[in-house]
PDB file of C-alpha atoms and ligand atoms in Angstrom:
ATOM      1  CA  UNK A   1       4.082  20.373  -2.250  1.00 94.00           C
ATOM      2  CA  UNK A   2       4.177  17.259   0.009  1.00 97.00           C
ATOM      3  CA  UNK A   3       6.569  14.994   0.119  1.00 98.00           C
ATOM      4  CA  UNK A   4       6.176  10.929   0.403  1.00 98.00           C
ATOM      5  CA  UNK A   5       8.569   8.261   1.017  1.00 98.00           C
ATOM      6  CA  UNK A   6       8.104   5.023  -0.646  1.00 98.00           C
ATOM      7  CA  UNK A   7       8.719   1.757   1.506  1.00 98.00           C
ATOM      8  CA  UNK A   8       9.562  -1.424  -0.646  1.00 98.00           C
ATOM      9  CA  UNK A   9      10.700  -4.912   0.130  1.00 98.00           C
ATOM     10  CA  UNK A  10      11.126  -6.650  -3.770  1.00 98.00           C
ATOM     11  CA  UNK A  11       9.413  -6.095  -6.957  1.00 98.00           C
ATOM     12  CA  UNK A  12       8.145  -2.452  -6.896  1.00 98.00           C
ATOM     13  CA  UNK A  13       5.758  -2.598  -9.262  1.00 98.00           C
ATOM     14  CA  UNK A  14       3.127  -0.532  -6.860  1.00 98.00           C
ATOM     15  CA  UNK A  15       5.762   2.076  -6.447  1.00 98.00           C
ATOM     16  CA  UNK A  16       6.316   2.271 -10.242  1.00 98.00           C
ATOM     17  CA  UNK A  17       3.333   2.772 -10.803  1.00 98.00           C
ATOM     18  CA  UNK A  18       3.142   5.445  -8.263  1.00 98.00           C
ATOM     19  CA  UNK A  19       6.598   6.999 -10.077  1.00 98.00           C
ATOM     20  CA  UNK A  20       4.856   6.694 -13.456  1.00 98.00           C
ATOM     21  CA  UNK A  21       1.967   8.582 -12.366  1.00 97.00           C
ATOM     22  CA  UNK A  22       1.843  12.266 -12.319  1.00 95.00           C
ATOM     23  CA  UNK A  23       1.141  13.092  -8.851  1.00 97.00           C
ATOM     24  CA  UNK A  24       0.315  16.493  -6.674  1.00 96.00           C
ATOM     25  CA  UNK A  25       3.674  15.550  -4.655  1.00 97.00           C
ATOM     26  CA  UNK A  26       7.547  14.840  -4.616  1.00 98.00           C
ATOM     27  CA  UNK A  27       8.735  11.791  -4.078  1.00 98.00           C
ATOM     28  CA  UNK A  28      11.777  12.146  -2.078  1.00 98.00           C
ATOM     29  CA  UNK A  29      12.570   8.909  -1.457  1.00 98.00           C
ATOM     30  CA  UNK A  30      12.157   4.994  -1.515  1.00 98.00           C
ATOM     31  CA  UNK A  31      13.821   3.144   1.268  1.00 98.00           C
ATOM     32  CA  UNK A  32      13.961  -0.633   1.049  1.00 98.00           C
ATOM     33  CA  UNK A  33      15.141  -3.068   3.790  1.00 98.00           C
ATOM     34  CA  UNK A  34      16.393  -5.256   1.651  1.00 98.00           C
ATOM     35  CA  UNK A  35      19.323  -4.503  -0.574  1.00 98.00           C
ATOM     36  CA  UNK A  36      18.566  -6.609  -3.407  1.00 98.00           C
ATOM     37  CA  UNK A  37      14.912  -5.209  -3.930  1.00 98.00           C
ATOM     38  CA  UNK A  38      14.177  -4.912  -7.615  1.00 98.00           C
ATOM     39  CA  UNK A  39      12.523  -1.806  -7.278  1.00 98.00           C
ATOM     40  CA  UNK A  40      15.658  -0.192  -5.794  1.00 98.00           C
ATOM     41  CA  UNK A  41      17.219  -0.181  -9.657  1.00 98.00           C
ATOM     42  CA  UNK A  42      13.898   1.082 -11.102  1.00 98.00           C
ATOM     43  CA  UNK A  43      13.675   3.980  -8.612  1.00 98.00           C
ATOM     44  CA  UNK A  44      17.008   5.171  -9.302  1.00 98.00           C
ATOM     45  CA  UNK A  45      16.272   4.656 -13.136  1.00 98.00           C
ATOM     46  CA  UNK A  46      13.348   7.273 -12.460  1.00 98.00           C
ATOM     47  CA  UNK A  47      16.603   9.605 -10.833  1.00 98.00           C
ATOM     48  CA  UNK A  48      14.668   8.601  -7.213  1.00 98.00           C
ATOM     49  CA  UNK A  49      17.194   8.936  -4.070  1.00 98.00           C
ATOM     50  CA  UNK A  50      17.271   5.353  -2.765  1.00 98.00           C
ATOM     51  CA  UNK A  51      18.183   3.923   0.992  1.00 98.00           C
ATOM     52  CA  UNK A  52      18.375   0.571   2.320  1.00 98.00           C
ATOM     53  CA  UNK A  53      17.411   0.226   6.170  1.00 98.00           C
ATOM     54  CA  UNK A  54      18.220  -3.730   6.736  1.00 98.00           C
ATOM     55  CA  UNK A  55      16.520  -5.057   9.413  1.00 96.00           C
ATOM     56  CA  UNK A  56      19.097  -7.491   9.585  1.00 96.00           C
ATOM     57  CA  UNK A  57      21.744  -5.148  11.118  1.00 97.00           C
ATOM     58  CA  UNK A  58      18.881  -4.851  13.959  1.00 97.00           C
ATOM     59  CA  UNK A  59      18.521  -6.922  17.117  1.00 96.00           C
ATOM     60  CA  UNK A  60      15.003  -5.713  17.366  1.00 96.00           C
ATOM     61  CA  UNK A  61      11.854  -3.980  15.761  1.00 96.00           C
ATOM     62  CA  UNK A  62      12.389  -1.321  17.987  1.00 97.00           C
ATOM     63  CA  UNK A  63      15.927   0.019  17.163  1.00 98.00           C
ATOM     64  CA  UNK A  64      14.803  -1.253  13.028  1.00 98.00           C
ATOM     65  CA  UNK A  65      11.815   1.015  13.208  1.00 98.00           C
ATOM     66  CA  UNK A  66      13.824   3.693  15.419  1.00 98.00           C
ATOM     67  CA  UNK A  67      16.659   3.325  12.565  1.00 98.00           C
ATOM     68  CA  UNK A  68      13.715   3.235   9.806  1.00 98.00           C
ATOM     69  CA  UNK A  69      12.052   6.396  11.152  1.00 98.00           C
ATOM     70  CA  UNK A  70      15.086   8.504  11.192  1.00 98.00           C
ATOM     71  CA  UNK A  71      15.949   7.370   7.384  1.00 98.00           C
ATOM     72  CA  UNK A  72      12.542   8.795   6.671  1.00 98.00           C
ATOM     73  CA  UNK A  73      12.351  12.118   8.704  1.00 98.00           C
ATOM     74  CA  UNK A  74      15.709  12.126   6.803  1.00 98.00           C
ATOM     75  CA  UNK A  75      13.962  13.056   3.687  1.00 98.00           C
ATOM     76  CA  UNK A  76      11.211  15.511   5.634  1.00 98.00           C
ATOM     77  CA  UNK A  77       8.101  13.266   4.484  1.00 98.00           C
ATOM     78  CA  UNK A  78       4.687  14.311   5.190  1.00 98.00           C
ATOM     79  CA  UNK A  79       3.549  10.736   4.274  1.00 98.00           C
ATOM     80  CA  UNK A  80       5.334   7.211   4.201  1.00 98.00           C
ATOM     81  CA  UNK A  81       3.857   4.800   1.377  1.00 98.00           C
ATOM     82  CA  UNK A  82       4.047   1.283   2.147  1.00 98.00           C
ATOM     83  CA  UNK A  83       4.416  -0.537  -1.050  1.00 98.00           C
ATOM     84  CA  UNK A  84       5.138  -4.477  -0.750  1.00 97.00           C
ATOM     85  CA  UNK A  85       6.908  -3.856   2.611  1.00 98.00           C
ATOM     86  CA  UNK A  86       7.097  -6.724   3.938  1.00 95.00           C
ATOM     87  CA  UNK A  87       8.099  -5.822   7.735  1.00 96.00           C
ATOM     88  CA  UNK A  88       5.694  -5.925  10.467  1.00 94.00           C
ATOM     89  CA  UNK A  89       6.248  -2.396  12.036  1.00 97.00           C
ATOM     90  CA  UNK A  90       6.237  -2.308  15.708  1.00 97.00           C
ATOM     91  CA  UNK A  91       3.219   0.033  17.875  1.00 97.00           C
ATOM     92  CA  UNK A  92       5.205   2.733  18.057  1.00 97.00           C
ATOM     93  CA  UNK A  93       6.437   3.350  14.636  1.00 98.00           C
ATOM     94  CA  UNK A  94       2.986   3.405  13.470  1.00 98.00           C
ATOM     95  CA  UNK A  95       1.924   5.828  16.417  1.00 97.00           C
ATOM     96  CA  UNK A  96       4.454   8.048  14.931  1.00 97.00           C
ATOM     97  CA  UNK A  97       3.290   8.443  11.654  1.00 98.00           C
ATOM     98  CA  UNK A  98      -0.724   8.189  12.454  1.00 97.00           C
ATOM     99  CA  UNK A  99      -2.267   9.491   9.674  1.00 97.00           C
ATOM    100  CA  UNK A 100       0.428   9.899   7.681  1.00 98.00           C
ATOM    101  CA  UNK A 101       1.432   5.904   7.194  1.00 98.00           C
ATOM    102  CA  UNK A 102      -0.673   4.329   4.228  1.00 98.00           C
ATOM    103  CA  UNK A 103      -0.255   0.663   2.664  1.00 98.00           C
ATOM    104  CA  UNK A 104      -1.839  -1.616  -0.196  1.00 98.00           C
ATOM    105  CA  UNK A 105      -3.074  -5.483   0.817  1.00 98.00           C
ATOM    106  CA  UNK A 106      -4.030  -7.842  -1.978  1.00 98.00           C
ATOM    107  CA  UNK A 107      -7.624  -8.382  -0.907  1.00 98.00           C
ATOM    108  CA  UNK A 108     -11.050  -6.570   0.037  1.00 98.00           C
ATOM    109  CA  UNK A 109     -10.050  -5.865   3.839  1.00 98.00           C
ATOM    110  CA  UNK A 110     -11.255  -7.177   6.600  1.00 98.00           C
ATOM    111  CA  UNK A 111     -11.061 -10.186   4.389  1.00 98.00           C
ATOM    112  CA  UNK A 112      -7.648 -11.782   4.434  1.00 98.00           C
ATOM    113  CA  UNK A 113      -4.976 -10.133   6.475  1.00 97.00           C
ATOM    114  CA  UNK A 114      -1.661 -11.759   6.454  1.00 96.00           C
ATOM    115  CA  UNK A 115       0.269 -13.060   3.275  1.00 96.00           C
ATOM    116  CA  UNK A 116      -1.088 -15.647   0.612  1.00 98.00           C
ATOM    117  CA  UNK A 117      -4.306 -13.852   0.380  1.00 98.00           C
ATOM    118  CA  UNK A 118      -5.290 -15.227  -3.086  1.00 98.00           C
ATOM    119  CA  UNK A 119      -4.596 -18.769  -2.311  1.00 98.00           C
ATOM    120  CA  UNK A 120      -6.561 -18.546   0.614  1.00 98.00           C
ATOM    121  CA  UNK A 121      -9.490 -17.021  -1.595  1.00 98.00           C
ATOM    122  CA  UNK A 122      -9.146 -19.803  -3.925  1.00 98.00           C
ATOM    123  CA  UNK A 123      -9.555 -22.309  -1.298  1.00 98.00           C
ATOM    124  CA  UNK A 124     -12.368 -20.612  -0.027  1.00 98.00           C
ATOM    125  CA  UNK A 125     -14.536 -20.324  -3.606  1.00 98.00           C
ATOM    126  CA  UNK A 126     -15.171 -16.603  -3.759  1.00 98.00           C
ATOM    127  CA  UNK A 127     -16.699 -15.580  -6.423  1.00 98.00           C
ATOM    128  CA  UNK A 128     -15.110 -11.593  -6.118  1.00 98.00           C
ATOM    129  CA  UNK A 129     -11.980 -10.207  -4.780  1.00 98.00           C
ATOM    130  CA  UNK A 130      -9.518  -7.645  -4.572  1.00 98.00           C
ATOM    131  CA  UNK A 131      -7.266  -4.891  -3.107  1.00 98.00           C
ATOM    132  CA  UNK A 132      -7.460  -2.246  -0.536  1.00 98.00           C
ATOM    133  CA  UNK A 133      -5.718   1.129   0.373  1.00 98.00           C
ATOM    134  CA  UNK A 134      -5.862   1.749   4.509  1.00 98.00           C
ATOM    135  CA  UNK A 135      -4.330   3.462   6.410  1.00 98.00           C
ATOM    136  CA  UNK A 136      -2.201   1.387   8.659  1.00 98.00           C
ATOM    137  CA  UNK A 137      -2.952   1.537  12.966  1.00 97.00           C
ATOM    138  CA  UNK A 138      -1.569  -1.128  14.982  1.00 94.00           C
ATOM    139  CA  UNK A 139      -3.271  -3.843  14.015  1.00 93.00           C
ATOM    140  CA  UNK A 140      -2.039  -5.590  11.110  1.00 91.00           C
ATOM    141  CA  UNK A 141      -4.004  -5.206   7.960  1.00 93.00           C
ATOM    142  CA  UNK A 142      -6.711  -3.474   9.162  1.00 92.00           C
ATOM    143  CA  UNK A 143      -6.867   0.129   9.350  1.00 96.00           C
ATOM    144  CA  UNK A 144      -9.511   2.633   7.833  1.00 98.00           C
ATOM    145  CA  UNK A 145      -9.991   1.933   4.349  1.00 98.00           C
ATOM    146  CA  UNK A 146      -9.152   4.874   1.818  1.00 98.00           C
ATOM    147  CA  UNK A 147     -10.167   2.759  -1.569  1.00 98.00           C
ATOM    148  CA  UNK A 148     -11.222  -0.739  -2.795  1.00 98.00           C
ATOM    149  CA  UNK A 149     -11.129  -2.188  -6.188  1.00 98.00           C
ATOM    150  CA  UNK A 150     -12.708  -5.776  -6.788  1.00 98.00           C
ATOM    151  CA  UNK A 151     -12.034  -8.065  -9.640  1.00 98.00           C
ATOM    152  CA  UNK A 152     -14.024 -11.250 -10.049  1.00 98.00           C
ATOM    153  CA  UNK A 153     -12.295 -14.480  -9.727  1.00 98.00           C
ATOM    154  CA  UNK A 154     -12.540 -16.864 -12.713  1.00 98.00           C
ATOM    155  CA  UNK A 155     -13.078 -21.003 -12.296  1.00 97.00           C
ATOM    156  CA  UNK A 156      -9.596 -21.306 -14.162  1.00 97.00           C
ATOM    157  CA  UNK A 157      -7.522 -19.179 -11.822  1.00 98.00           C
ATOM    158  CA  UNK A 158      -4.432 -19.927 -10.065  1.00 98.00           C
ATOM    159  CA  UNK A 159      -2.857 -17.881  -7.455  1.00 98.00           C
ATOM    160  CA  UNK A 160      -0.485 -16.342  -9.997  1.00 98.00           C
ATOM    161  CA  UNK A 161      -3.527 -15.444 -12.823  1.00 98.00           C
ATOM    162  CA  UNK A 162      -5.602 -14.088 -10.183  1.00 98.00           C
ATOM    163  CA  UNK A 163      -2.903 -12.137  -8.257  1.00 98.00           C
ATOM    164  CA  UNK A 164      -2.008 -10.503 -11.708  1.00 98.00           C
ATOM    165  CA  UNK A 165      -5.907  -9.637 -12.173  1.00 98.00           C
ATOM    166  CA  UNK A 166      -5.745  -8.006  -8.771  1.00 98.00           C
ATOM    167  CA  UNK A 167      -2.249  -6.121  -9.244  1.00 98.00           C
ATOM    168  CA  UNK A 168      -3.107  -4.255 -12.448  1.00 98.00           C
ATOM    169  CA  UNK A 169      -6.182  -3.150 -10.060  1.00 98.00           C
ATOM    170  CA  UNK A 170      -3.706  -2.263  -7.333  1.00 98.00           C
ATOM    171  CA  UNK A 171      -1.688   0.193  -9.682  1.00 98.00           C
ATOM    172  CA  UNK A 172      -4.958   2.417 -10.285  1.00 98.00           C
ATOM    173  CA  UNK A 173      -6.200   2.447  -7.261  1.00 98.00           C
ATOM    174  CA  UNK A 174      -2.903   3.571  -5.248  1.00 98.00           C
ATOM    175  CA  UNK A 175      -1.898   6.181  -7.038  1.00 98.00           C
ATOM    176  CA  UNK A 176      -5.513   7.644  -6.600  1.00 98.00           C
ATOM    177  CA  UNK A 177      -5.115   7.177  -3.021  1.00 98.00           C
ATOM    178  CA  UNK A 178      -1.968   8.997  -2.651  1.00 98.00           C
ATOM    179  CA  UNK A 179      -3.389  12.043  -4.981  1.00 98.00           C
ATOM    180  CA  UNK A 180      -6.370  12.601  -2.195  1.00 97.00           C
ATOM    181  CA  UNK A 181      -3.911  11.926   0.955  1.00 97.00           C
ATOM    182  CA  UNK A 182      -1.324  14.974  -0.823  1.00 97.00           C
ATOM    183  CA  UNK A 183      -3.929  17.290  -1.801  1.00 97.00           C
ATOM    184  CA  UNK A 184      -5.460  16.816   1.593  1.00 97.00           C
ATOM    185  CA  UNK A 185      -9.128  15.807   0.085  1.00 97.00           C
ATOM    186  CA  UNK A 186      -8.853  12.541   1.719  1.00 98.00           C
ATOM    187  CA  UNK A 187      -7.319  12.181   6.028  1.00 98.00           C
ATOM    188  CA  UNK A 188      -7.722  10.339   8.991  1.00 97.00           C
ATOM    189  CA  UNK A 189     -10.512  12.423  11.914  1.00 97.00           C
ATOM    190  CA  UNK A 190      -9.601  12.331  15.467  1.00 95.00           C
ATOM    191  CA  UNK A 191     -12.110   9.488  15.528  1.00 96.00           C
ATOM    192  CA  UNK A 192      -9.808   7.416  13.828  1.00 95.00           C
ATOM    193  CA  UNK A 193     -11.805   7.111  10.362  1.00 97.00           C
ATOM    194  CA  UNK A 194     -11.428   8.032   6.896  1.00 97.00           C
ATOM    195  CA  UNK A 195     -12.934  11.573   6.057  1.00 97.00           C
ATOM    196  CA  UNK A 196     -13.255  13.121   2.833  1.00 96.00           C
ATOM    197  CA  UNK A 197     -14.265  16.402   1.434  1.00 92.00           C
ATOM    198  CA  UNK A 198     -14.612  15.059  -2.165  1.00 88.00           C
ATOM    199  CA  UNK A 199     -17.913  14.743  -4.084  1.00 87.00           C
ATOM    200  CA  UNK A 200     -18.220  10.733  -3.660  1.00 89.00           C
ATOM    201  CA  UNK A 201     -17.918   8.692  -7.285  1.00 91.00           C
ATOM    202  CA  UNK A 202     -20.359   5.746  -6.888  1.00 93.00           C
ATOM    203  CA  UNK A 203     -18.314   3.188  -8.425  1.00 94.00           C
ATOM    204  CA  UNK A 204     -19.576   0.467 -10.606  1.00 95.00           C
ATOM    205  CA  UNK A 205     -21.074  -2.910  -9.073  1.00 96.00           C
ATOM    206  CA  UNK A 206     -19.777  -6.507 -10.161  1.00 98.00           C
ATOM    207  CA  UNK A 207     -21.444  -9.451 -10.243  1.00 98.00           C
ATOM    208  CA  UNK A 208     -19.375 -12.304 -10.447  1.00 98.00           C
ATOM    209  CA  UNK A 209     -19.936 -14.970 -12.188  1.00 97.00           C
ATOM    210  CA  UNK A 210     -21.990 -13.085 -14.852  1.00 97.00           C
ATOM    211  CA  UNK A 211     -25.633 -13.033 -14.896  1.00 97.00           C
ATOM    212  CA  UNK A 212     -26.378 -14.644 -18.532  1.00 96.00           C
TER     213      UNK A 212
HETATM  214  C1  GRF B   1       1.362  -6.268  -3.698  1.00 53.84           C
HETATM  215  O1  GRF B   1       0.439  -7.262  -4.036  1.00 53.84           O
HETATM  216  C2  GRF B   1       0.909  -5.504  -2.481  1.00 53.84           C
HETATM  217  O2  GRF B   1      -0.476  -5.390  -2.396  1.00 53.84           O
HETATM  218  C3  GRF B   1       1.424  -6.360  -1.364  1.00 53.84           C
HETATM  219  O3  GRF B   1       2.649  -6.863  -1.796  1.00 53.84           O
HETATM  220  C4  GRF B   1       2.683  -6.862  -3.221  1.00 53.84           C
HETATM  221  C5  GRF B   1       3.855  -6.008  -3.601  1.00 53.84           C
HETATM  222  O4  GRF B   1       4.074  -5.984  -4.992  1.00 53.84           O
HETATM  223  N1  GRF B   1       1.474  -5.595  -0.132  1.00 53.84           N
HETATM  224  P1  GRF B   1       5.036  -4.881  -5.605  1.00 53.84           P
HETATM  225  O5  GRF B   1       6.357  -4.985  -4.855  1.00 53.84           O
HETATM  226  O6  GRF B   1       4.395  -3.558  -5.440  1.00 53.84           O
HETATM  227  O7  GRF B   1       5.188  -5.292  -7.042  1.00 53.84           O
END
């Protein structure tokens, strides 16, 4: 069975969800680099070996990622889950783990890389947004996608209502992800894209707003 290690920063709700899912894999550990990270007490509460890799004890990325890298070839992990990590990791750290290094963004990538992605899709009207599973290269936020989900964005919305519409999308689509990564049905090709050998599900389409 494979095993994953969970990165986290705060909350954890991705990772729970990925704990509360019955999965093809063992989760050997999730490593935060903070120490107060909420999802450090609900790990444990799911009897989850926990580390904390502070970045703060660093001078660098370099000797962070280098410290970071041997916390999680610690724990033998065929793949490292970034879940609300909220470290930019440095070239080499992700050259490491190529194919093996996944993460979740709160929006339909290549729209909005960065941080405050549904603020910046409120400013900007959209009528549909989302999430997105990639796997992670060097540049930030925009590696081969794995899976999308889209959720329409309403007139009323704030950040915070449409951030919670897009989270509850962002627990069912990562665990999904991370069930085709460990039962190899889903990998990166030596031409850097995303190769499957599953029967493709067509998905639903959304029109947002409504037609009436
Ligand atoms: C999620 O929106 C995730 O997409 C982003 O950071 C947030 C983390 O939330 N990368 P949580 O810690 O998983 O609750």
């Amino acid at each position: 069975m494979k095993r994953i290690v969970i990165l986290i920063s705060g909350r954890g709700s991705n990772m729970q969800a990925l704990l509360e899912t019955k999965l093809p894999c063992e989760i050997a550990a999730v490593i935060s680099n903070r120490a107060d990270a909420q999802g450090l007490e609900i790990a444990k509460s799911h009897g989850i070996a926990t580390a904390v890799v502070s970045h703060k004890d660093f001078a660098d990325r370099a000797t962070f990622d280098a410290a970071l890298a041997k916390a999680i070839d610690g724990y033998s992990a065929d793949f490292v889950v970034l879940a609300g990590f909220m470290r930019i990791l440095t070239d080499g750290f992700v050259e490491r783990y190529r194919g093996r290094l996944i993460n979740i963004h709160p929006s339909l990538l290549p729209a909005y890389p960065g941080i405050d992605t549904h603020a910046r899709a409120l400013q900007d009207g959209i009528k549909i947004h989302g999430c997105t599973v990639h796997f992670v290269t060097p540049t930030l936020d925009h590696g081969p996608i794995i899976i999308q989900a889209a959720v329409p964005v309403l007139r009323a919305d704030t950040a915070q209502t449409l951030a919670a519409r897009v989270l509850r999308e962002e627990h069912r689509i990562y665990p999904q992800a991370v069930r085709w990564l460990c039962l190899d049905q889903v990998w990166l090709d030596g031409n850097g894209r995303v190769a499957s050998d599953r029967l493709e599900q067509p998905g639903t389409s959304l029109i947002s707003p409504g037609l009436e």
